[in-house]
PDB file of C-alpha atoms in Angstrom:
ATOM      1  CA  MET P   1       1.671  65.060  33.117  1.00 44.00           C
ATOM      2  CA  ARG P   2       0.829  68.738  32.579  1.00 38.00           C
ATOM      3  CA  TYR P   3      -2.319  69.566  30.612  1.00 34.00           C
ATOM      4  CA  GLU P   4      -2.810  72.991  29.073  1.00 39.00           C
ATOM      5  CA  HIS P   5      -5.513  74.232  26.755  1.00 37.00           C
ATOM      6  CA  LEU P   6      -4.749  77.164  24.474  1.00 39.00           C
ATOM      7  CA  THR P   7      -7.049  79.246  22.302  1.00 33.00           C
ATOM      8  CA  ARG P   8      -7.346  78.056  18.697  1.00 33.00           C
ATOM      9  CA  SER P   9      -6.284  80.345  15.889  1.00 34.00           C
ATOM     10  CA  ARG P  10      -9.052  80.562  13.295  1.00 31.00           C
ATOM     11  CA  LEU P  11      -6.601  81.205  10.483  1.00 32.00           C
ATOM     12  CA  PHE P  12      -4.483  78.624   8.703  1.00 35.00           C
ATOM     13  CA  ARG P  13      -1.984  81.149   7.424  1.00 33.00           C
ATOM     14  CA  VAL P  14      -0.839  83.818   9.817  1.00 34.00           C
ATOM     15  CA  GLY P  15       2.070  86.204   9.656  1.00 34.00           C
ATOM     16  CA  THR P  16       5.243  85.127  11.393  1.00 34.00           C
ATOM     17  CA  ALA P  17       5.258  88.318  13.439  1.00 32.00           C
ATOM     18  CA  VAL P  18       1.736  87.670  14.657  1.00 33.00           C
ATOM     19  CA  VAL P  19       2.586  84.121  15.697  1.00 37.00           C
ATOM     20  CA  ALA P  20       5.735  85.264  17.457  1.00 38.00           C
ATOM     21  CA  ALA P  21       3.811  87.937  19.328  1.00 35.00           C
ATOM     22  CA  GLY P  22       1.175  85.403  20.302  1.00 40.00           C
ATOM     23  CA  LEU P  23       3.736  82.977  21.650  1.00 42.00           C
ATOM     24  CA  LEU P  24       5.397  85.713  23.688  1.00 36.00           C
ATOM     25  CA  ALA P  25       2.045  86.652  25.130  1.00 38.00           C
ATOM     26  CA  LEU P  26       1.334  83.039  26.050  1.00 40.00           C
ATOM     27  CA  ALA P  27       4.679  82.687  27.721  1.00 39.00           C
ATOM     28  CA  ALA P  28       4.103  85.892  29.656  1.00 35.00           C
ATOM     29  CA  ALA P  29       0.738  84.556  30.758  1.00 36.00           C
ATOM     30  CA  GLY P  30       2.413  81.499  32.234  1.00 37.00           C
ATOM     31  CA  CYS P  31       1.157  78.995  29.692  1.00 43.00           C
ATOM     32  CA  GLY P  32       4.482  77.212  29.832  1.00 44.00           C
ATOM     33  CA  LEU P  33       5.376  76.970  26.146  1.00 50.00           C
ATOM     34  CA  ALA P  34       8.745  78.688  26.404  1.00 42.00           C
ATOM     35  CA  GLY P  35      11.955  76.920  27.257  1.00 44.00           C
ATOM     36  CA  GLY P  36      11.364  73.382  26.028  1.00 51.00           C
ATOM     37  CA  SER P  37      12.447  70.686  28.471  1.00 52.00           C
ATOM     38  CA  GLY P  38      15.187  71.833  30.794  1.00 53.00           C
ATOM     39  CA  ASP P  39      15.490  68.322  32.234  1.00 63.00           C
ATOM     40  CA  ASP P  40      17.221  65.754  29.996  1.00 90.00           C
ATOM     41  CA  ARG P  41      14.754  63.137  31.261  1.00 95.00           C
ATOM     42  CA  THR P  42      11.698  65.246  30.428  1.00 98.00           C
ATOM     43  CA  ILE P  43      10.077  64.921  27.011  1.00 98.00           C
ATOM     44  CA  THR P  44       7.816  67.817  26.012  1.00 98.00           C
ATOM     45  CA  VAL P  45       5.056  67.329  23.457  1.00 98.00           C
ATOM     46  CA  ILE P  46       2.374  69.613  22.027  1.00 98.00           C
ATOM     47  CA  ALA P  47      -0.642  67.644  20.819  1.00 98.00           C
ATOM     48  CA  THR P  48      -4.216  67.927  19.575  1.00 95.00           C
ATOM     49  CA  ASP P  49      -6.834  68.001  22.303  1.00 95.00           C
ATOM     50  CA  THR P  50      -8.938  65.071  21.078  1.00 91.00           C
ATOM     51  CA  PRO P  51      -9.321  61.453  22.295  1.00 92.00           C
ATOM     52  CA  PRO P  52      -7.079  59.713  19.713  1.00 94.00           C
ATOM     53  CA  TYR P  53      -4.202  61.884  20.943  1.00 97.00           C
ATOM     54  CA  HIS P  54      -4.961  61.863  24.672  1.00 97.00           C
ATOM     55  CA  GLY P  55      -5.267  58.090  24.854  1.00 97.00           C
ATOM     56  CA  PRO P  56      -1.931  57.139  23.265  1.00 98.00           C
ATOM     57  CA  LEU P  57      -0.082  59.841  25.220  1.00 98.00           C
ATOM     58  CA  ASP P  58      -1.625  58.717  28.518  1.00 98.00           C
ATOM     59  CA  LEU P  59      -0.419  55.189  27.822  1.00 98.00           C
ATOM     60  CA  ALA P  60       2.978  56.434  26.664  1.00 98.00           C
ATOM     61  CA  ALA P  61       3.385  58.506  29.835  1.00 98.00           C
ATOM     62  CA  LYS P  62       3.003  55.406  32.006  1.00 98.00           C
ATOM     63  CA  LYS P  63       5.510  53.442  29.970  1.00 98.00           C
ATOM     64  CA  LEU P  64       8.007  56.308  29.947  1.00 98.00           C
ATOM     65  CA  GLU P  65       7.626  56.906  33.682  1.00 98.00           C
ATOM     66  CA  ALA P  66       8.546  53.271  34.332  1.00 97.00           C
ATOM     67  CA  GLU P  67      11.726  53.886  32.352  1.00 97.00           C
ATOM     68  CA  GLY P  68      12.687  57.051  34.207  1.00 98.00           C
ATOM     69  CA  TRP P  69      11.224  59.622  31.815  1.00 98.00           C
ATOM     70  CA  LYS P  70       8.650  62.339  32.421  1.00 98.00           C
ATOM     71  CA  LEU P  71       6.230  63.136  29.609  1.00 98.00           C
ATOM     72  CA  ASP P  72       5.076  66.774  29.690  1.00 98.00           C
ATOM     73  CA  VAL P  73       2.139  67.425  27.320  1.00 98.00           C
ATOM     74  CA  THR P  74       0.499  70.652  26.193  1.00 98.00           C
ATOM     75  CA  TYR P  75      -2.884  70.104  24.521  1.00 98.00           C
ATOM     76  CA  VAL P  76      -4.204  72.609  21.988  1.00 96.00           C
ATOM     77  CA  ILE P  77      -6.951  72.881  19.383  1.00 91.00           C
ATOM     78  CA  ASP P  78      -4.739  74.997  17.129  1.00 89.00           C
ATOM     79  CA  ILE P  79      -3.103  73.731  13.927  1.00 91.00           C
ATOM     80  CA  VAL P  80      -0.675  76.660  13.655  1.00 94.00           C
ATOM     81  CA  GLN P  81       1.204  76.859  16.964  1.00 96.00           C
ATOM     82  CA  PRO P  82       2.534  73.290  17.200  1.00 98.00           C
ATOM     83  CA  ASN P  83       5.005  73.569  14.314  1.00 98.00           C
ATOM     84  CA  HIS P  84       6.124  77.065  15.280  1.00 98.00           C
ATOM     85  CA  VAL P  85       6.951  76.189  18.890  1.00 98.00           C
ATOM     86  CA  VAL P  86       8.784  72.999  17.896  1.00 98.00           C
ATOM     87  CA  SER P  87      10.734  74.776  15.156  1.00 98.00           C
ATOM     88  CA  ALA P  88      11.689  77.477  17.687  1.00 97.00           C
ATOM     89  CA  GLY P  89      12.958  74.867  20.152  1.00 97.00           C
ATOM     90  CA  GLU P  90      10.371  75.678  22.798  1.00 97.00           C
ATOM     91  CA  ILE P  91       8.876  72.173  22.821  1.00 98.00           C
ATOM     92  CA  ASP P  92      10.589  68.932  21.788  1.00 98.00           C
ATOM     93  CA  PHE P  93       7.934  67.265  19.629  1.00 98.00           C
ATOM     94  CA  ASN P  94       4.455  67.685  18.239  1.00 98.00           C
ATOM     95  CA  PHE P  95       1.760  65.072  17.656  1.00 98.00           C
ATOM     96  CA  PHE P  96      -1.196  66.447  15.716  1.00 96.00           C
ATOM     97  CA  GLN P  97      -0.595  66.343  11.975  1.00 95.00           C
ATOM     98  CA  HIS P  98      -0.049  64.204   8.942  1.00 92.00           C
ATOM     99  CA  GLY P  99       2.945  64.368   6.662  1.00 92.00           C
ATOM    100  CA  ALA P 100       1.366  66.388   3.876  1.00 89.00           C
ATOM    101  CA  TYR P 101       0.276  69.116   6.285  1.00 92.00           C
ATOM    102  CA  LEU P 102       3.773  69.244   7.796  1.00 94.00           C
ATOM    103  CA  GLN P 103       5.463  69.614   4.410  1.00 91.00           C
ATOM    104  CA  THR P 104       3.020  72.278   3.283  1.00 90.00           C
ATOM    105  CA  PHE P 105       3.349  74.179   6.554  1.00 94.00           C
ATOM    106  CA  ASN P 106       7.159  74.189   6.348  1.00 95.00           C
ATOM    107  CA  ARG P 107       6.992  75.488   2.787  1.00 91.00           C
ATOM    108  CA  ASP P 108       4.521  78.244   3.584  1.00 93.00           C
ATOM    109  CA  ASN P 109       5.897  79.362   6.958  1.00 96.00           C
ATOM    110  CA  GLY P 110       9.659  78.862   6.798  1.00 96.00           C
ATOM    111  CA  THR P 111       9.668  76.373   9.690  1.00 97.00           C
ATOM    112  CA  ASN P 112      12.087  73.455   9.879  1.00 95.00           C
ATOM    113  CA  VAL P 113      10.242  70.513  11.388  1.00 97.00           C
ATOM    114  CA  VAL P 114      10.707  66.935  10.198  1.00 96.00           C
ATOM    115  CA  PRO P 115       8.691  63.713  10.573  1.00 96.00           C
ATOM    116  CA  LEU P 116      10.306  61.348  13.065  1.00 97.00           C
ATOM    117  CA  PHE P 117       7.961  58.358  13.052  1.00 97.00           C
ATOM    118  CA  TYR P 118       4.442  57.286  12.189  1.00 97.00           C
ATOM    119  CA  VAL P 119       1.783  56.737  14.836  1.00 97.00           C
ATOM    120  CA  VAL P 120      -1.359  55.783  12.913  1.00 95.00           C
ATOM    121  CA  GLY P 121      -2.742  55.890   9.396  1.00 91.00           C
ATOM    122  CA  SER P 122      -5.553  58.334   8.806  1.00 84.00           C
ATOM    123  CA  PRO P 123      -7.729  57.490   5.789  1.00 88.00           C
ATOM    124  CA  ALA P 124     -10.554  60.008   5.465  1.00 94.00           C
ATOM    125  CA  GLY P 125     -13.765  60.148   3.506  1.00 96.00           C
ATOM    126  CA  VAL P 126     -16.839  61.960   2.277  1.00 98.00           C
ATOM    127  CA  TYR P 127     -19.895  61.626   4.534  1.00 98.00           C
ATOM    128  CA  SER P 128     -23.455  62.861   4.644  1.00 98.00           C
ATOM    129  CA  THR P 129     -26.148  63.135   7.286  1.00 97.00           C
ATOM    130  CA  ARG P 130     -28.767  63.734   4.573  1.00 97.00           C
ATOM    131  CA  HIS P 131     -28.064  61.159   1.870  1.00 97.00           C
ATOM    132  CA  GLU P 132     -27.225  57.465   2.053  1.00 96.00           C
ATOM    133  CA  SER P 133     -25.268  57.135  -1.183  1.00 96.00           C
ATOM    134  CA  LEU P 134     -23.316  59.142  -3.702  1.00 95.00           C
ATOM    135  CA  ASP P 135     -26.097  58.674  -6.253  1.00 95.00           C
ATOM    136  CA  GLN P 136     -28.554  60.389  -3.911  1.00 97.00           C
ATOM    137  CA  LEU P 137     -26.587  63.636  -3.908  1.00 97.00           C
ATOM    138  CA  PRO P 138     -28.598  66.172  -5.905  1.00 97.00           C
ATOM    139  CA  ASP P 139     -27.144  68.115  -8.792  1.00 97.00           C
ATOM    140  CA  GLY P 140     -25.767  71.312  -7.316  1.00 98.00           C
ATOM    141  CA  ALA P 141     -25.089  69.590  -3.973  1.00 98.00           C
ATOM    142  CA  ARG P 142     -23.097  71.615  -1.462  1.00 98.00           C
ATOM    143  CA  ILE P 143     -20.003  69.713  -0.307  1.00 98.00           C
ATOM    144  CA  ALA P 144     -17.767  70.917   2.527  1.00 98.00           C
ATOM    145  CA  LEU P 145     -13.982  70.803   2.132  1.00 97.00           C
ATOM    146  CA  PRO P 146     -11.212  71.707   4.584  1.00 95.00           C
ATOM    147  CA  VAL P 147      -9.704  75.039   3.584  1.00 94.00           C
ATOM    148  CA  ASP P 148      -6.071  74.199   4.405  1.00 90.00           C
ATOM    149  CA  PRO P 149      -4.093  73.377   1.250  1.00 87.00           C
ATOM    150  CA  ALA P 150      -2.785  69.972   2.401  1.00 86.00           C
ATOM    151  CA  ASN P 151      -6.308  68.568   2.837  1.00 92.00           C
ATOM    152  CA  ASN P 152      -8.288  70.679   0.381  1.00 93.00           C
ATOM    153  CA  GLY P 153      -8.000  68.279  -2.549  1.00 94.00           C
ATOM    154  CA  ARG P 154      -8.656  64.962  -0.837  1.00 94.00           C
ATOM    155  CA  ALA P 155     -12.424  64.925  -1.380  1.00 96.00           C
ATOM    156  CA  LEU P 156     -11.940  66.273  -4.912  1.00 97.00           C
ATOM    157  CA  HIS P 157      -9.736  63.290  -5.770  1.00 95.00           C
ATOM    158  CA  LEU P 158     -12.228  60.861  -4.253  1.00 96.00           C
ATOM    159  CA  LEU P 159     -15.006  62.427  -6.322  1.00 97.00           C
ATOM    160  CA  ALA P 160     -12.833  62.304  -9.439  1.00 97.00           C
ATOM    161  CA  GLU P 161     -12.001  58.632  -8.863  1.00 95.00           C
ATOM    162  CA  ALA P 162     -15.754  57.977  -8.552  1.00 97.00           C
ATOM    163  CA  GLY P 163     -16.381  59.632 -11.931  1.00 97.00           C
ATOM    164  CA  GLN P 164     -18.133  62.682 -10.471  1.00 97.00           C
ATOM    165  CA  LEU P 165     -15.476  65.237 -11.468  1.00 96.00           C
ATOM    166  CA  GLN P 166     -12.538  65.619 -13.780  1.00 98.00           C
ATOM    167  CA  LEU P 167      -9.253  67.099 -12.540  1.00 97.00           C
ATOM    168  CA  ARG P 168      -6.243  68.475 -14.345  1.00 96.00           C
ATOM    169  CA  PRO P 169      -4.129  65.480 -15.454  1.00 95.00           C
ATOM    170  CA  GLY P 170      -1.265  64.619 -13.136  1.00 91.00           C
ATOM    171  CA  VAL P 171      -2.236  66.970 -10.311  1.00 91.00           C
ATOM    172  CA  GLN P 172      -1.153  65.582  -6.932  1.00 88.00           C
ATOM    173  CA  VAL P 173      -3.710  65.160  -4.190  1.00 88.00           C
ATOM    174  CA  VAL P 174      -1.675  67.190  -1.690  1.00 85.00           C
ATOM    175  CA  SER P 175      -1.670  70.233  -3.980  1.00 87.00           C
ATOM    176  CA  THR P 176      -5.116  69.941  -5.574  1.00 93.00           C
ATOM    177  CA  SER P 177      -7.665  72.735  -5.227  1.00 95.00           C
ATOM    178  CA  GLN P 178     -10.896  73.755  -6.932  1.00 97.00           C
ATOM    179  CA  GLN P 179      -8.792  75.517  -9.572  1.00 97.00           C
ATOM    180  CA  ASP P 180      -7.763  72.051 -10.820  1.00 97.00           C
ATOM    181  CA  ILE P 181     -11.342  70.995 -11.635  1.00 98.00           C
ATOM    182  CA  THR P 182     -11.728  70.727 -15.403  1.00 98.00           C
ATOM    183  CA  ALA P 183     -15.268  69.287 -15.481  1.00 98.00           C
ATOM    184  CA  ASN P 184     -18.041  69.318 -12.884  1.00 98.00           C
ATOM    185  CA  PRO P 185     -21.051  67.807 -14.693  1.00 98.00           C
ATOM    186  CA  ARG P 186     -23.241  67.689 -11.571  1.00 98.00           C
ATOM    187  CA  ASN P 187     -22.448  71.296 -10.698  1.00 98.00           C
ATOM    188  CA  PHE P 188     -21.332  70.480  -7.162  1.00 98.00           C
ATOM    189  CA  GLN P 189     -20.798  73.577  -5.007  1.00 98.00           C
ATOM    190  CA  PHE P 190     -17.822  73.409  -2.659  1.00 98.00           C
ATOM    191  CA  VAL P 191     -17.817  75.136   0.722  1.00 98.00           C
ATOM    192  CA  GLU P 192     -14.359  75.554   2.263  1.00 97.00           C
ATOM    193  CA  VAL P 193     -14.165  75.657   6.073  1.00 96.00           C
ATOM    194  CA  ASP P 194     -11.598  75.348   8.856  1.00 93.00           C
ATOM    195  CA  GLN P 195     -10.827  71.655   9.299  1.00 90.00           C
ATOM    196  CA  GLN P 196     -11.762  71.891  12.988  1.00 88.00           C
ATOM    197  CA  THR P 197     -15.330  72.925  12.068  1.00 94.00           C
ATOM    198  CA  LEU P 198     -16.065  70.154   9.566  1.00 96.00           C
ATOM    199  CA  THR P 199     -18.261  68.289  12.047  1.00 96.00           C
ATOM    200  CA  GLN P 200     -20.326  71.404  12.793  1.00 96.00           C
ATOM    201  CA  THR P 201     -20.681  72.127   9.076  1.00 97.00           C
ATOM    202  CA  LEU P 202     -21.735  68.651   7.905  1.00 98.00           C
ATOM    203  CA  PRO P 203     -25.420  68.870   8.965  1.00 97.00           C
ATOM    204  CA  ASP P 204     -25.788  72.103   6.975  1.00 98.00           C
ATOM    205  CA  VAL P 205     -24.488  70.746   3.654  1.00 98.00           C
ATOM    206  CA  ASP P 206     -25.319  67.770   1.459  1.00 98.00           C
ATOM    207  CA  ALA P 207     -21.997  66.055   2.103  1.00 98.00           C
ATOM    208  CA  GLY P 208     -18.568  66.851   3.476  1.00 98.00           C
ATOM    209  CA  PHE P 209     -15.056  65.657   4.039  1.00 98.00           C
ATOM    210  CA  LEU P 210     -14.292  64.240   7.490  1.00 97.00           C
ATOM    211  CA  PHE P 211     -11.228  62.767   9.125  1.00 92.00           C
ATOM    212  CA  SER P 212     -11.947  59.339  10.596  1.00 91.00           C
ATOM    213  CA  ARG P 213     -11.766  60.640  14.162  1.00 91.00           C
ATOM    214  CA  GLN P 214     -14.339  63.279  13.270  1.00 94.00           C
ATOM    215  CA  ALA P 215     -16.689  60.678  11.812  1.00 95.00           C
ATOM    216  CA  ILE P 216     -16.411  58.726  15.068  1.00 93.00           C
ATOM    217  CA  GLU P 217     -17.076  61.889  17.077  1.00 91.00           C
ATOM    218  CA  MET P 218     -20.317  62.246  15.078  1.00 95.00           C
ATOM    219  CA  LYS P 219     -21.275  58.619  15.860  1.00 95.00           C
ATOM    220  CA  LEU P 220     -20.728  57.617  12.242  1.00 96.00           C
ATOM    221  CA  ASP P 221     -19.086  54.378  11.175  1.00 94.00           C
ATOM    222  CA  PRO P 222     -15.857  55.646   9.571  1.00 92.00           C
ATOM    223  CA  VAL P 223     -16.005  52.845   6.999  1.00 92.00           C
ATOM    224  CA  GLY P 224     -19.626  51.793   6.588  1.00 94.00           C
ATOM    225  CA  ASP P 225     -21.151  55.290   6.603  1.00 96.00           C
ATOM    226  CA  ALA P 226     -18.701  56.843   4.146  1.00 97.00           C
ATOM    227  CA  LEU P 227     -20.015  57.740   0.711  1.00 98.00           C
ATOM    228  CA  LEU P 228     -16.406  57.654  -0.466  1.00 97.00           C
ATOM    229  CA  ARG P 229     -13.317  56.630   1.468  1.00 95.00           C
ATOM    230  CA  GLU P 230      -9.552  56.637   0.970  1.00 92.00           C
ATOM    231  CA  GLN P 231      -7.566  53.427   1.140  1.00 84.00           C
ATOM    232  CA  ASP P 232      -4.503  53.383   3.397  1.00 72.00           C
ATOM    233  CA  THR P 233      -2.199  52.742   0.431  1.00 69.00           C
ATOM    234  CA  ASP P 234      -3.532  55.952  -1.148  1.00 69.00           C
ATOM    235  CA  ALA P 235      -3.245  57.899   2.103  1.00 77.00           C
ATOM    236  CA  ILE P 236       0.484  57.612   2.864  1.00 86.00           C
ATOM    237  CA  PRO P 237       0.819  61.428   2.875  1.00 87.00           C
ATOM    238  CA  TYR P 238      -1.915  61.530   5.515  1.00 90.00           C
ATOM    239  CA  ARG P 239      -0.426  59.221   8.112  1.00 92.00           C
ATOM    240  CA  ILE P 240      -0.171  60.901  11.505  1.00 95.00           C
ATOM    241  CA  VAL P 241       3.421  61.596  12.527  1.00 97.00           C
ATOM    242  CA  VAL P 242       5.352  62.726  15.551  1.00 98.00           C
ATOM    243  CA  ALA P 243       7.565  65.561  14.356  1.00 98.00           C
ATOM    244  CA  GLY P 244      10.543  67.456  15.747  1.00 98.00           C
ATOM    245  CA  ARG P 245      13.566  69.484  14.765  1.00 98.00           C
ATOM    246  CA  PRO P 246      16.130  67.841  12.472  1.00 96.00           C
ATOM    247  CA  ASP P 247      18.564  67.369  15.380  1.00 97.00           C
ATOM    248  CA  GLU P 248      15.991  65.083  17.054  1.00 97.00           C
ATOM    249  CA  VAL P 249      16.191  62.444  14.320  1.00 95.00           C
ATOM    250  CA  GLY P 250      17.411  59.325  16.120  1.00 95.00           C
ATOM    251  CA  SER P 251      17.845  61.138  19.456  1.00 97.00           C
ATOM    252  CA  GLU P 252      17.399  59.305  22.761  1.00 98.00           C
ATOM    253  CA  LYS P 253      14.214  61.239  23.489  1.00 98.00           C
ATOM    254  CA  ALA P 254      12.755  60.498  20.055  1.00 98.00           C
ATOM    255  CA  ARG P 255      13.567  56.799  20.377  1.00 98.00           C
ATOM    256  CA  ALA P 256      12.024  56.625  23.854  1.00 98.00           C
ATOM    257  CA  LEU P 257       8.853  58.382  22.712  1.00 98.00           C
ATOM    258  CA  GLN P 258       8.606  56.206  19.605  1.00 98.00           C
ATOM    259  CA  ALA P 259       8.865  53.015  21.644  1.00 98.00           C
ATOM    260  CA  ALA P 260       6.169  54.282  24.016  1.00 98.00           C
ATOM    261  CA  LEU P 261       3.772  55.312  21.232  1.00 98.00           C
ATOM    262  CA  GLN P 262       4.380  52.154  19.205  1.00 98.00           C
ATOM    263  CA  SER P 263       3.622  49.790  22.072  1.00 98.00           C
ATOM    264  CA  PRO P 264       1.068  46.942  22.203  1.00 97.00           C
ATOM    265  CA  GLU P 265      -1.042  49.028  24.591  1.00 97.00           C
ATOM    266  CA  VAL P 266      -1.268  51.856  22.063  1.00 98.00           C
ATOM    267  CA  ALA P 267      -2.070  49.371  19.293  1.00 97.00           C
ATOM    268  CA  ASP P 268      -4.963  48.096  21.412  1.00 96.00           C
ATOM    269  CA  PHE P 269      -6.154  51.663  21.968  1.00 97.00           C
ATOM    270  CA  PHE P 270      -6.313  52.374  18.231  1.00 95.00           C
ATOM    271  CA  THR P 271      -8.103  49.088  17.542  1.00 94.00           C
ATOM    272  CA  ASN P 272     -10.696  49.937  20.186  1.00 94.00           C
ATOM    273  CA  PHE P 273     -11.073  53.509  18.943  1.00 93.00           C
ATOM    274  CA  TYR P 274     -11.057  53.062  15.169  1.00 91.00           C
ATOM    275  CA  GLY P 275     -11.853  49.376  14.748  1.00 86.00           C
ATOM    276  CA  ASP P 276      -9.875  46.669  13.009  1.00 82.00           C
ATOM    277  CA  TRP P 277      -9.155  48.857   9.971  1.00 84.00           C
ATOM    278  CA  ALA P 278      -6.786  51.234  11.835  1.00 83.00           C
ATOM    279  CA  PRO P 279      -3.471  51.185   9.917  1.00 90.00           C
ATOM    280  CA  LEU P 280      -0.335  51.096  12.095  1.00 94.00           C
ATOM    281  CA  PRO P 281       2.599  51.614   9.701  1.00 93.00           C
ATOM    282  CA  TRP P 282       5.177  51.234  12.457  1.00 96.00           C
ATOM    283  CA  GLY P 283       7.640  49.315  10.319  1.00 94.00           C
ATOM    284  CA  GLU P 284       7.942  52.173   7.831  1.00 93.00           C
ATOM    285  CA  ASP P 285      10.136  55.256   8.031  1.00 92.00           C
ATOM    286  CA  PRO P 286       8.562  58.603   7.056  1.00 91.00           C
ATOM    287  CA  GLN P 287      12.023  59.998   6.367  1.00 84.00           C
ATOM    288  CA  GLN P 288      12.217  57.579   3.450  1.00 84.00           C
ATOM    289  CA  GLN P 289       8.702  58.302   2.187  1.00 81.00           C
ATOM    290  CA  VAL P 290       8.690  62.073   1.955  1.00 74.00           C
ATOM    291  CA  GLY P 291       8.822  61.769  -1.821  1.00 68.00           C
ATOM    292  CA  GLN P 292       5.480  59.945  -1.739  1.00 62.00           C
ATOM    293  CA  TRP P 293       3.856  62.825   0.166  1.00 60.00           C
ATOM    294  CA  TRP P 294       4.290  65.533  -2.370  1.00 53.00           C
ATOM    295  CA  GLN P 295       6.711  66.961  -4.917  1.00 49.00           C
ATOM    296  CA  ALA P 296       7.340  70.680  -4.771  1.00 41.00           C
ATOM    297  CA  SER P 297       6.417  72.330  -8.048  1.00 34.00           C
TER     298      SER P 297
END
């Protein structure tokens, strides 16, 4: 398996010309993004460079190799490149994002990438290294939120459900922002940061949103240490997907990769990593649940 590490873009929204220029530069530098998989038995994937992505792909590579496939993985810490290179046909699949982020990215960037199958549910929460309960948060508490639109409103909805805020009636979680707050009686102050820096930011604020994998990276219990936490049934838009171009729906490569990533070995990995709560919605089809992710306004 090939491992490559590329520089993270610090911007969520970048111009198409800038991204294109960056990809050309990477290809010229020999980073191997261009060209996709020239071999029909090679599956190329671009994935997030963190343990809950490495582990499943390592296990999948062994299973695929036994079946005559080669899994070729590029690891990045960038949330912009993976959809662009898949949409452009330079890599077969990506494995780094949830459904809501994918839909929002397609809308905002003109890419055409679709969810192929679920890998793992990803309930998130609000955590604190300073306070042990929601009641302990002071009035005027500073709370960190991810700046990208697909995740920006998740903590706001959790706070609203806990009676700490009021939001505009009917606003969907995947499109909620601070502009939808209609009442903030405790005068919470929200600090928006790149989602990749949430763990670095948390010690400097009163509380902050974290993905479960980030809570684990900080040695927090993703369930027991959360001040507020999503339930899996409320987090369908945030299930992690493998995504590809529309012509990959049902393809031999997609089916082979799905079988490898939805194997008992991968299930054991997620149980060991996340604990018994890790949702594995493998019997559900994201193609049929797009309407539960968001509705374009």
